[in-house]
Amino acid sequence: MRNPKNTARSLFAVGCALSILILHAGCDGKDQETAAHHPAPAAADAHDHPTASTHTPATGGAIIAGVTFTPPVAWEDLGPEGMRQAQYRSGPVEGDGAPAEVNVFNFGPASGGGVDANLQRWIGQMTLPDGADPLAAATRSEFTADGMAGHVISLDGSYKSGGMRPMGGGGELMAGYRLVGVVLEGPQGGVFFKLTGPKASAAAMEGDLLAMVKGARK
């Protein structure tokens, strides 16, 4: 017959062992739950931290050849096409049969032959009813935008539409038109803005064009 005291000691030892096992299991479960609710931080996404060289224009703005400008929200953005790096349309105003357009070009550091050559080419696309010299009749002015020299030339007359030619000219002759050419001498070559359209529609777009280029930045 077993000694009652020995039996009691055995039961007490077994109970202590079970208590230790239960306590250890509970601690492990708590640690696992904590880990589940607090995962390790994910690696940072490179796209969340752009490099210092990344340059984002203002909302609705555009950058061409290092020149940043913001077209008016009222202009319809037609997007780039061929040699035209940007195209915008507005109108027509009441009484005009077609809208006015601004086309933007850049030809690199050589500027497609230079500022004067392109301004003369544009004015050469206009004819006057009295046969006068368009270049002599054109109005020309200069301005500065963020240290960039700017040139403006304008003339009313009959315009030779360009068809598929990048800078225009050589197409249908359209009477009652206005042409405004603007060149900004940017850090990566000239940026050329060419406004054409029926006289009233072009005049309505002209003020916004001049404000846009005079507010351009490099």
CSV table of C-alpha atoms in Angstrom, one decimal:
chain,number,residue,atom,x,y,z
A,1,MET,CA,0.0,0.0,0.0
A,2,ARG,CA,1.4,3.4,-1.1
A,3,ASN,CA,2.3,6.1,1.4
A,4,PRO,CA,-0.3,8.9,1.3
A,5,LYS,CA,2.3,11.5,1.8
A,6,ASN,CA,4.3,10.2,-1.3
A,7,THR,CA,1.1,10.2,-3.4
A,8,ALA,CA,0.3,13.8,-2.4
A,9,ARG,CA,3.8,14.9,-3.3
A,10,SER,CA,3.5,13.2,-6.7
A,11,LEU,CA,0.2,14.8,-7.5
A,12,PHE,CA,1.5,18.2,-6.4
A,13,ALA,CA,4.6,17.8,-8.7
A,14,VAL,CA,2.3,16.9,-11.7
A,15,GLY,CA,0.1,19.9,-11.0
A,16,CYS,CA,3.0,22.3,-11.0
A,17,ALA,CA,4.3,20.9,-14.2
A,18,LEU,CA,0.9,21.3,-15.9
A,19,SER,CA,0.7,24.9,-14.7
A,20,ILE,CA,4.1,25.8,-16.1
A,21,LEU,CA,3.1,24.3,-19.5
A,22,ILE,CA,-0.2,26.2,-19.6
A,23,LEU,CA,1.5,29.5,-18.6
A,24,HIS,CA,4.2,29.1,-21.3
A,25,ALA,CA,1.6,28.3,-24.0
A,26,GLY,CA,-0.4,31.4,-23.0
A,27,CYS,CA,2.7,33.6,-23.3
A,28,ASP,CA,3.6,32.2,-26.7
A,29,GLY,CA,0.0,32.9,-28.0
A,30,LYS,CA,0.1,36.5,-26.8
A,31,ASP,CA,3.4,37.1,-28.6
A,32,GLN,CA,2.1,35.6,-31.8
A,33,GLU,CA,-1.1,37.7,-31.6
A,34,THR,CA,1.0,40.9,-31.0
A,35,ALA,CA,3.1,40.0,-34.0
A,36,ALA,CA,0.0,39.5,-36.1
A,37,HIS,CA,-1.4,42.9,-35.2
A,38,HIS,CA,2.0,44.7,-35.7
A,39,PRO,CA,3.6,43.5,-38.8
A,40,ALA,CA,7.1,44.6,-39.8
A,41,PRO,CA,7.2,47.9,-41.8
A,42,ALA,CA,7.2,47.4,-45.5
A,43,ALA,CA,10.1,48.5,-47.6
A,44,ALA,CA,9.7,52.1,-48.9
A,45,ASP,CA,8.4,52.3,-52.5
A,46,ALA,CA,10.9,54.2,-54.7
A,47,HIS,CA,8.0,55.9,-56.5
A,48,ASP,CA,7.0,57.6,-53.2
A,49,HIS,CA,10.4,59.4,-53.1
A,50,PRO,CA,11.2,60.9,-56.5
A,51,THR,CA,14.8,61.9,-57.1
A,52,ALA,CA,15.9,65.5,-56.8
A,53,SER,CA,16.1,65.8,-60.6
A,54,THR,CA,12.4,65.0,-61.1
A,55,HIS,CA,10.6,68.2,-62.3
A,56,THR,CA,6.8,68.2,-62.3
A,57,PRO,CA,5.1,71.3,-63.9
A,58,ALA,CA,2.2,73.0,-62.2
A,59,THR,CA,-1.2,71.4,-62.7
A,60,GLY,CA,-2.2,71.9,-66.3
A,61,GLY,CA,1.2,73.1,-67.3
A,62,ALA,CA,3.6,72.0,-70.0
A,63,ILE,CA,7.4,71.8,-70.4
A,64,ILE,CA,8.9,72.0,-73.8
A,65,ALA,CA,12.7,72.2,-74.3
A,66,GLY,CA,13.2,73.4,-70.8
A,67,VAL,CA,10.5,76.1,-70.9
A,68,THR,CA,7.5,75.7,-68.5
A,69,PHE,CA,4.3,77.5,-69.4
A,70,THR,CA,0.6,77.1,-68.4
A,71,PRO,CA,-2.0,77.4,-71.1
A,72,PRO,CA,-5.4,78.9,-70.1
A,73,VAL,CA,-8.0,76.3,-68.9
A,74,ALA,CA,-10.4,77.6,-71.5
A,75,TRP,CA,-8.2,76.4,-74.4
A,76,GLU,CA,-8.8,73.0,-75.8
A,77,ASP,CA,-5.7,70.9,-75.6
A,78,LEU,CA,-5.3,68.9,-78.9
A,79,GLY,CA,-2.1,67.2,-77.8
A,80,PRO,CA,1.1,66.8,-79.8
A,81,GLU,CA,1.1,65.8,-83.5
A,82,GLY,CA,4.1,65.4,-85.8
A,83,MET,CA,6.4,68.3,-85.5
A,84,ARG,CA,3.9,70.1,-83.3
A,85,GLN,CA,4.8,69.5,-79.7
A,86,ALA,CA,1.6,71.1,-78.4
A,87,GLN,CA,-1.6,72.3,-80.0
A,88,TYR,CA,-4.4,74.4,-78.5
A,89,ARG,CA,-7.7,75.6,-79.9
A,90,SER,CA,-10.2,78.3,-78.9
A,91,GLY,CA,-13.4,79.7,-80.4
A,92,PRO,CA,-14.7,80.4,-82.9
A,93,VAL,CA,-16.2,83.6,-81.7
A,94,GLU,CA,-19.6,84.6,-83.1
A,95,GLY,CA,-19.4,85.5,-86.7
A,96,ASP,CA,-16.2,83.5,-87.5
A,97,GLY,CA,-16.4,80.3,-89.5
A,98,ALA,CA,-13.4,78.6,-87.8
A,99,PRO,CA,-11.6,78.5,-84.5
A,100,ALA,CA,-8.2,80.0,-83.8
A,101,GLU,CA,-5.2,77.7,-82.9
A,102,VAL,CA,-1.8,78.0,-81.2
A,103,ASN,CA,0.8,75.5,-82.4
A,104,VAL,CA,4.1,75.0,-80.5
A,105,PHE,CA,7.4,73.9,-82.0
A,106,ASN,CA,11.0,73.3,-81.0
A,107,PHE,CA,13.8,72.3,-83.3
A,108,GLY,CA,16.6,71.9,-80.8
A,109,PRO,CA,19.6,74.3,-80.1
A,110,ALA,CA,19.8,75.3,-83.8
A,111,SER,CA,16.2,76.5,-83.6
A,112,GLY,CA,15.3,75.5,-87.1
A,113,GLY,CA,17.3,78.3,-88.8
A,114,GLY,CA,17.1,80.9,-86.0
A,115,VAL,CA,14.5,83.3,-84.6
A,116,ASP,CA,14.5,85.9,-87.5
A,117,ALA,CA,14.3,83.2,-90.2
A,118,ASN,CA,11.3,81.6,-88.7
A,119,LEU,CA,9.5,84.9,-88.0
A,120,GLN,CA,10.1,85.9,-91.6
A,121,ARG,CA,8.9,82.6,-92.8
A,122,TRP,CA,5.7,82.9,-90.9
A,123,ILE,CA,5.0,86.4,-92.1
A,124,GLY,CA,5.7,85.2,-95.6
A,125,GLN,CA,2.6,83.0,-95.3
A,126,MET,CA,0.5,86.2,-95.2
A,127,THR,CA,-0.6,88.3,-98.2
A,128,LEU,CA,-2.0,91.8,-98.1
A,129,PRO,CA,-4.9,92.9,-100.3
A,130,ASP,CA,-2.9,95.9,-101.7
A,131,GLY,CA,0.1,93.7,-102.6
A,132,ALA,CA,2.3,95.4,-99.9
A,133,ASP,CA,5.3,93.7,-98.3
A,134,PRO,CA,4.0,91.6,-95.4
A,135,LEU,CA,7.3,91.8,-93.5
A,136,ALA,CA,7.3,95.6,-93.7
A,137,ALA,CA,3.7,95.8,-92.6
A,138,ALA,CA,4.1,93.4,-89.6
A,139,THR,CA,4.2,94.7,-86.1
A,140,ARG,CA,7.1,93.4,-84.0
A,141,SER,CA,8.0,93.7,-80.3
A,142,GLU,CA,10.3,92.1,-77.7
A,143,PHE,CA,10.0,91.1,-74.0
A,144,THR,CA,11.8,89.0,-71.4
A,145,ALA,CA,10.5,86.1,-69.4
A,146,ASP,CA,12.6,84.7,-66.6
A,147,GLY,CA,15.7,85.8,-68.3
A,148,MET,CA,14.7,84.4,-71.7
A,149,ALA,CA,14.5,86.8,-74.7
A,150,GLY,CA,11.0,86.8,-76.3
A,151,HIS,CA,10.0,88.0,-79.8
A,152,VAL,CA,6.5,88.8,-81.1
A,153,ILE,CA,5.4,89.4,-84.6
A,154,SER,CA,1.8,89.9,-85.9
A,155,LEU,CA,-0.1,90.8,-89.0
A,156,ASP,CA,-3.6,90.7,-90.5
A,157,GLY,CA,-4.3,89.5,-94.0
A,158,SER,CA,-4.9,86.4,-96.1
A,159,TYR,CA,-3.2,83.3,-94.6
A,160,LYS,CA,-1.8,80.4,-96.6
A,161,SER,CA,-2.9,77.3,-94.6
A,162,GLY,CA,-0.1,74.8,-94.1
A,163,GLY,CA,-1.8,71.5,-94.8
A,164,MET,CA,0.7,68.8,-93.6
A,165,ARG,CA,3.7,71.1,-93.5
A,166,PRO,CA,5.0,71.5,-89.9
A,167,MET,CA,5.4,75.3,-89.9
A,168,GLY,CA,2.6,76.0,-92.3
A,169,GLY,CA,2.4,77.8,-95.7
A,170,GLY,CA,1.8,76.7,-99.2
A,171,GLY,CA,-1.8,75.7,-98.8
A,172,GLU,CA,-5.3,77.2,-99.2
A,173,LEU,CA,-5.4,81.1,-99.1
A,174,MET,CA,-7.9,82.2,-96.4
A,175,ALA,CA,-8.9,85.9,-96.2
A,176,GLY,CA,-9.6,87.8,-93.0
A,177,TYR,CA,-7.0,86.0,-90.9
A,178,ARG,CA,-4.6,87.1,-88.2
A,179,LEU,CA,-1.2,85.6,-87.5
A,180,VAL,CA,0.8,86.1,-84.2
A,181,GLY,CA,4.2,84.5,-83.9
A,182,VAL,CA,6.1,84.3,-80.6
A,183,VAL,CA,9.5,82.9,-80.0
A,184,LEU,CA,11.1,82.3,-76.6
A,185,GLU,CA,14.8,81.7,-76.6
A,186,GLY,CA,14.8,78.9,-74.1
A,187,PRO,CA,17.7,76.9,-72.6
A,188,GLN,CA,17.4,74.1,-75.2
A,189,GLY,CA,16.7,76.3,-78.2
A,190,GLY,CA,13.8,78.5,-79.4
A,191,VAL,CA,10.3,77.5,-78.5
A,192,PHE,CA,7.9,78.8,-81.2
A,193,PHE,CA,4.3,79.6,-80.6
A,194,LYS,CA,2.2,80.3,-83.7
A,195,LEU,CA,-1.3,81.6,-83.4
A,196,THR,CA,-3.5,81.7,-86.5
A,197,GLY,CA,-7.2,82.0,-87.1
A,198,PRO,CA,-10.0,84.3,-88.3
A,199,LYS,CA,-9.3,87.8,-87.1
A,200,ALA,CA,-11.8,88.1,-84.2
A,201,SER,CA,-11.2,84.5,-82.9
A,202,ALA,CA,-7.4,85.0,-83.1
A,203,ALA,CA,-7.6,88.4,-81.4
A,204,ALA,CA,-9.6,86.8,-78.6
A,205,MET,CA,-6.9,84.2,-78.1
A,206,GLU,CA,-4.0,86.6,-78.4
A,207,GLY,CA,-4.1,88.2,-75.0
A,208,ASP,CA,-4.0,84.9,-73.3
A,209,LEU,CA,-1.2,83.7,-75.5
A,210,LEU,CA,1.0,86.8,-74.6
A,211,ALA,CA,0.2,86.4,-70.9
A,212,MET,CA,1.2,82.8,-71.1
A,213,VAL,CA,4.5,83.3,-72.7
A,214,LYS,CA,5.4,86.3,-70.6
A,215,GLY,CA,4.8,84.2,-67.5
A,216,ALA,CA,6.9,81.2,-68.8
A,217,ARG,CA,9.8,79.9,-66.7
A,218,LYS,CA,12.9,78.0,-67.4
